[in-house]
Coordinates of C-alpha atoms and ligand atoms in Angstrom, one line a residue:
X197 CA -3.9 2.8 -13.4
X198 CA -3.4 4.8 -10.2
X199 CA -4.2 2.6 -7.3
X200 CA -3.0 3.6 -3.8
X201 CA -1.3 0.9 -1.9
X202 CA -3.4 0.1 1.2
X203 CA -1.6 -0.9 4.4
X204 CA -4.0 -2.1 7.2
X205 CA -3.0 -2.9 10.8
X206 CA -5.4 -5.3 12.5
X207 CA -4.9 -4.8 16.3
X208 CA -7.4 -7.6 17.1
X209 CA -8.3 -7.8 20.8
X210 CA -5.2 -6.1 22.0
X211 CA -4.5 -2.7 23.7
X212 CA -6.8 -0.8 26.0
X213 CA -7.8 2.9 25.5
X214 CA -4.6 4.3 26.9
X215 CA -2.3 1.9 25.1
X216 CA -4.1 2.4 21.8
X217 CA -3.7 6.2 22.2
X218 CA 0.0 5.8 22.9
X219 CA 0.5 3.6 19.8
X220 CA -1.3 6.1 17.6
X221 CA 0.8 8.9 19.0
X222 CA 4.0 7.0 18.2
X223 CA 2.8 6.1 14.7
X224 CA 1.8 9.7 14.0
X225 CA 5.2 11.0 15.1
X226 CA 6.9 8.7 12.5
X227 CA 4.5 8.5 9.6
X228 CA 4.8 11.4 7.2
X229 CA 1.6 10.9 5.2
X230 CA 2.5 9.6 1.8
X231 CA 0.0 10.6 -0.9
X232 CA 0.5 7.4 -2.8
X233 CA -0.5 5.2 0.2
X234 CA -3.4 4.7 2.6
X235 CA -2.5 3.7 6.1
X236 CA -5.3 2.3 8.1
X237 CA -5.6 0.9 11.6
X238 CA -8.2 -1.4 13.0
X239 CA -8.2 -1.0 16.8
X240 CA -10.8 -2.5 19.2
X241 CA -14.3 -1.2 18.9
X242 CA -13.9 0.5 22.4
X243 CA -11.1 2.8 21.2
X244 CA -12.6 4.0 17.9
X245 CA -14.4 7.0 19.4
X246 CA -11.4 8.4 21.3
X247 CA -9.0 7.6 18.4
X248 CA -11.2 9.3 15.9
X249 CA -10.5 12.5 17.7
X250 CA -6.8 11.9 18.0
X251 CA -5.9 10.8 14.5
X252 CA -4.6 13.0 11.8
X253 CA -6.5 11.8 8.8
X254 CA -3.7 12.7 6.4
X255 CA -1.6 10.0 8.1
X256 CA -4.1 7.4 9.4
X257 CA -7.6 6.2 8.8
X258 CA -9.7 4.1 11.0
X259 CA -11.2 0.6 10.4
X260 CA -13.7 -1.4 12.4
X261 CA -12.8 -5.1 13.0
X262 CA -16.4 -6.1 12.7
X263 CA -20.0 -4.8 13.3
X264 CA -23.5 -6.1 13.2
X265 CA -25.5 -6.1 10.0
X266 CA -28.8 -4.6 11.4
X267 CA -28.8 -0.9 11.7
X268 CA -30.5 -0.8 15.1
X269 CA -32.7 -2.9 17.3
X270 CA -32.8 -5.2 20.3
X271 CA -29.4 -6.9 19.6
X272 CA -27.8 -6.9 23.0
X273 CA -24.0 -6.5 22.9
X274 CA -23.8 -5.5 19.3
X275 CA -22.7 -2.3 17.5
X276 CA -24.0 -1.6 14.1
X277 CA -22.3 -0.3 10.9
X278 CA -24.8 2.6 11.1
X279 CA -23.3 3.6 14.5
X280 CA -19.8 3.5 13.1
X281 CA -20.5 5.6 10.0
X282 CA -19.0 8.8 11.4
X283 CA -16.0 7.1 13.0
X284 CA -14.5 4.8 10.4
X285 CA -13.9 4.7 6.8
X286 CA -13.2 1.0 6.5
X287 CA -14.5 -2.3 8.2
X288 CA -13.0 -5.7 8.1
X289 CA -15.7 -8.2 7.3
X290 CA -15.5 -12.0 7.5
X291 CA -12.1 -12.1 9.1
X292 CA -11.1 -15.8 9.7
X293 CA -11.2 -15.2 13.5
X294 CA -14.9 -14.3 13.1
X295 CA -15.6 -17.2 10.9
X296 CA -13.7 -19.8 13.0
X297 CA -14.2 -18.5 16.6
X298 CA -17.7 -17.0 16.2
X299 CA -19.2 -19.3 13.6
X300 CA -19.8 -16.4 11.1
X301 CA -21.2 -18.1 8.0
X302 CA -21.3 -17.0 4.4
X303 CA -24.8 -15.4 4.6
X304 CA -23.8 -13.3 7.6
X305 CA -20.7 -12.1 5.8
X306 CA -22.9 -11.2 2.8
X307 CA -25.3 -9.2 5.1
X308 CA -22.5 -7.4 6.7
X309 CA -21.0 -6.3 3.4
X310 CA -24.4 -4.9 2.4
X311 CA -24.7 -3.1 5.8
X312 CA -21.3 -1.5 5.4
X313 CA -22.0 -0.3 1.9
X314 CA -25.4 1.0 3.0
X315 CA -23.7 3.1 5.7
X316 CA -20.9 4.4 3.5
X317 CA -18.1 2.3 5.0
X318 CA -15.7 0.5 2.7
X319 CA -15.7 -3.2 3.4
X320 CA -12.4 -5.1 3.4
X321 CA -13.8 -8.6 2.9
X322 CA -11.4 -11.3 4.2
X323 CA -11.4 -14.6 2.5
X324 CA -9.1 -17.6 2.7
X325 CA -8.9 -21.4 3.1
X326 CA -7.9 -23.4 6.1
X327 CA -5.0 -25.8 6.1
X328 CA -7.4 -28.7 5.9
X329 CA -9.2 -27.2 2.9
X330 CA -5.9 -26.5 1.2
X331 CA -4.6 -30.1 1.8
X332 CA -7.9 -31.4 0.4
X333 CA -7.3 -29.3 -2.8
X334 CA -10.4 -27.2 -2.1
X335 CA -8.7 -23.7 -2.1
X336 CA -10.4 -22.5 -5.3
X337 CA -13.8 -23.8 -4.3
X338 CA -13.6 -22.1 -0.9
X339 CA -12.4 -18.8 -2.4
X340 CA -15.1 -19.0 -5.0
X341 CA -17.9 -19.7 -2.4
X342 CA -16.7 -17.0 0.0
X343 CA -16.3 -14.4 -2.7
X344 CA -19.5 -15.0 -4.6
X345 CA -21.7 -15.0 -1.5
X346 CA -20.1 -11.9 -0.1
X347 CA -20.7 -10.0 -3.3
X348 CA -24.2 -11.3 -3.8
X349 CA -26.5 -8.3 -4.5
X350 CA -23.6 -5.8 -4.8
X351 CA -24.2 -3.6 -7.8
X352 CA -21.6 -2.7 -10.4
X353 CA -21.4 0.8 -8.9
X354 CA -21.0 -0.5 -5.3
X355 CA -18.3 -3.0 -6.3
X356 CA -15.9 -0.2 -7.0
X357 CA -15.7 0.5 -3.3
X358 CA -14.9 -3.0 -2.1
X359 CA -11.5 -4.3 -1.1
X360 CA -10.8 -8.0 -0.8
X361 CA -8.1 -9.4 1.5
X362 CA -6.8 -12.9 0.8
X363 CA -5.7 -14.4 4.1
X364 CA -4.9 -18.1 4.0
X365 CA -5.9 -19.2 7.5
X366 CA -2.9 -21.4 7.8
X367 CA -0.6 -18.4 7.3
X368 CA -2.1 -16.2 10.0
X369 CA 0.1 -16.0 13.1
X370 CA -2.6 -16.9 15.5
X371 CA -3.5 -20.1 13.6
X372 CA -0.8 -22.2 12.0
X373 CA 1.4 -19.2 11.0
X374 CA 3.3 -20.9 8.2
X375 CA 4.6 -18.2 6.0
X376 CA 3.0 -18.4 2.5
X377 CA 5.2 -18.3 -0.5
X378 CA 4.7 -15.2 -2.6
X379 CA 3.8 -17.6 -5.4
X380 CA 0.9 -19.0 -3.3
X381 CA -0.4 -15.5 -2.7
X382 CA 0.0 -14.7 -6.4
X383 CA -1.9 -17.8 -7.5
X384 CA -4.8 -17.2 -5.2
X385 CA -5.0 -13.4 -5.9
X386 CA -5.0 -14.1 -9.6
X387 CA -7.8 -16.5 -9.2
X388 CA -9.8 -14.0 -7.1
X389 CA -9.3 -11.3 -9.7
X390 CA -10.5 -13.6 -12.4
X391 CA -13.6 -14.4 -10.4
X392 CA -14.3 -10.7 -10.0
X393 CA -13.8 -10.3 -13.7
X394 CA -16.3 -13.0 -14.5
X395 CA -18.8 -11.3 -12.3
X396 CA -18.2 -7.6 -13.0
X397 CA -15.9 -7.4 -16.1
X398 CA -12.2 -6.6 -16.7
X399 CA -12.2 -2.9 -15.8
X400 CA -13.7 -3.5 -12.3
X401 CA -11.4 -6.5 -11.7
X402 CA -8.3 -4.5 -12.6
X403 CA -9.3 -1.5 -10.5
X404 CA -10.1 -3.6 -7.4
X405 CA -7.7 -3.4 -4.6
X406 CA -6.6 -6.9 -3.4
X407 CA -4.7 -7.3 -0.2
X408 CA -2.5 -10.1 1.1
X409 CA -2.4 -11.0 4.8
X410 CA -0.9 -13.7 7.0
X411 CA 2.2 -13.2 9.2
X412 CA 3.3 -10.2 7.1
X413 CA 6.1 -8.3 8.9
X414 CA 8.8 -5.8 8.1
X415 CA 11.1 -8.6 6.9
X416 CA 8.8 -10.3 4.4
X417 CA 6.4 -7.4 3.3
X418 CA 8.5 -6.6 0.3
X419 CA 8.2 -10.1 -1.2
X420 CA 4.4 -9.7 -1.2
X421 CA 4.2 -6.1 -2.2
X422 CA 6.4 -6.7 -5.2
X423 CA 3.8 -9.0 -6.7
X424 CA 1.9 -7.1 -9.4
X425 CA -1.3 -8.7 -8.1
X426 CA -0.9 -7.2 -4.6
X427 CA -2.3 -3.8 -3.8
X428 CA -1.6 -3.8 -0.1
X429 CA -1.3 -5.9 3.0
X430 CA -3.3 -6.7 6.1
X431 CA -1.0 -6.9 9.0
X432 CA -1.8 -8.4 12.4
X433 CA 0.9 -9.0 15.0
X434 CA 3.5 -6.8 13.4
X435 CA 1.1 -3.8 13.5
X436 CA 1.2 -3.7 17.3
X437 CA 4.8 -2.8 17.2
X438 CA 5.3 0.8 15.9
X439 CA 8.8 0.2 14.6
X440 CA 7.7 -2.8 12.6
X441 CA 4.6 -1.1 11.3
X442 CA 6.4 2.1 10.3
X443 CA 9.1 0.0 8.6
X444 CA 6.3 -1.8 6.6
X445 CA 4.7 1.5 5.6
X446 CA 8.1 2.9 4.5
X447 CA 8.8 -0.1 2.4
X448 CA 5.3 0.2 0.8
X449 CA 6.1 3.8 0.0
X450 CA 9.4 2.8 -1.6
X451 CA 7.8 0.0 -3.7
X452 CA 5.0 2.4 -4.8
X453 CA 7.7 4.8 -6.0
X454 CA 9.5 2.0 -7.9
X455 CA 6.2 0.9 -9.5
X456 CA 5.6 4.3 -11.1
Ligands
PGA111 P1 -1.0 -11.8 11.4 O1 -2.6 -11.5 11.3 O2 -0.3 -10.8 10.5 O3 -0.7 -11.8 12.8 O4 -0.8 -13.2 10.8 C1 -3.2 -11.2 10.1 C2 -4.7 -11.1 10.3 O5 -5.2 -11.9 11.1 O6 -5.4 -10.2 9.8

């Protein structure tokens, strides 16, 4: 199976237009465009338009961090997936910051996944349990509920375009930031793949790209990417530092070469 590793940098609410442009410039100077990898950045909404003109698509692709599920209408302050269609190839959906800070519920995530698909944007659906849920032994139930609702009404054709990122909330740098053991990531990703298999069959489950995210940096990325279950990483804090992010991409390239 020939899956490209997917490395995604989530810049969150950091960097203004000028700073974003500078970081893209630095990244493009150092990334050589590996054909076996996809390198994606998710800058703030404000910078997507100028960066779409600056990026070299052989090296970098753009991802939105969020968008609204209606295509247009009187939704003051929102930007729709329809408006982003020409700018981005990917969109994060249901990131834990959206769920926890902005009260995004399961149904909203489901509607956003459909809006992204409708507008030809590949959803990267983020799922993961909080520390409290993990301590209460609810991890599988939480992952099951988040996954099955997000995929509700997704056809067997559409599912081929979807990416799932497992990000345990307790491992994200902005929340508890405890580094997850690779075996924790492995266990959860196996469970997620088995759920996809129950819903869509073995072929789809094996072909689906599953990412891991949560305090991934240039020192620990290898331990996650070496897991056979992992098809890429979602990187937050470390993606704001070009040296760290380039080191992550280079290691991914090395691992991809070793895998072949
Ligand atoms: P982190 O963020 O790498 O800073 O933990 C990951 C994320 O929130 O997507």
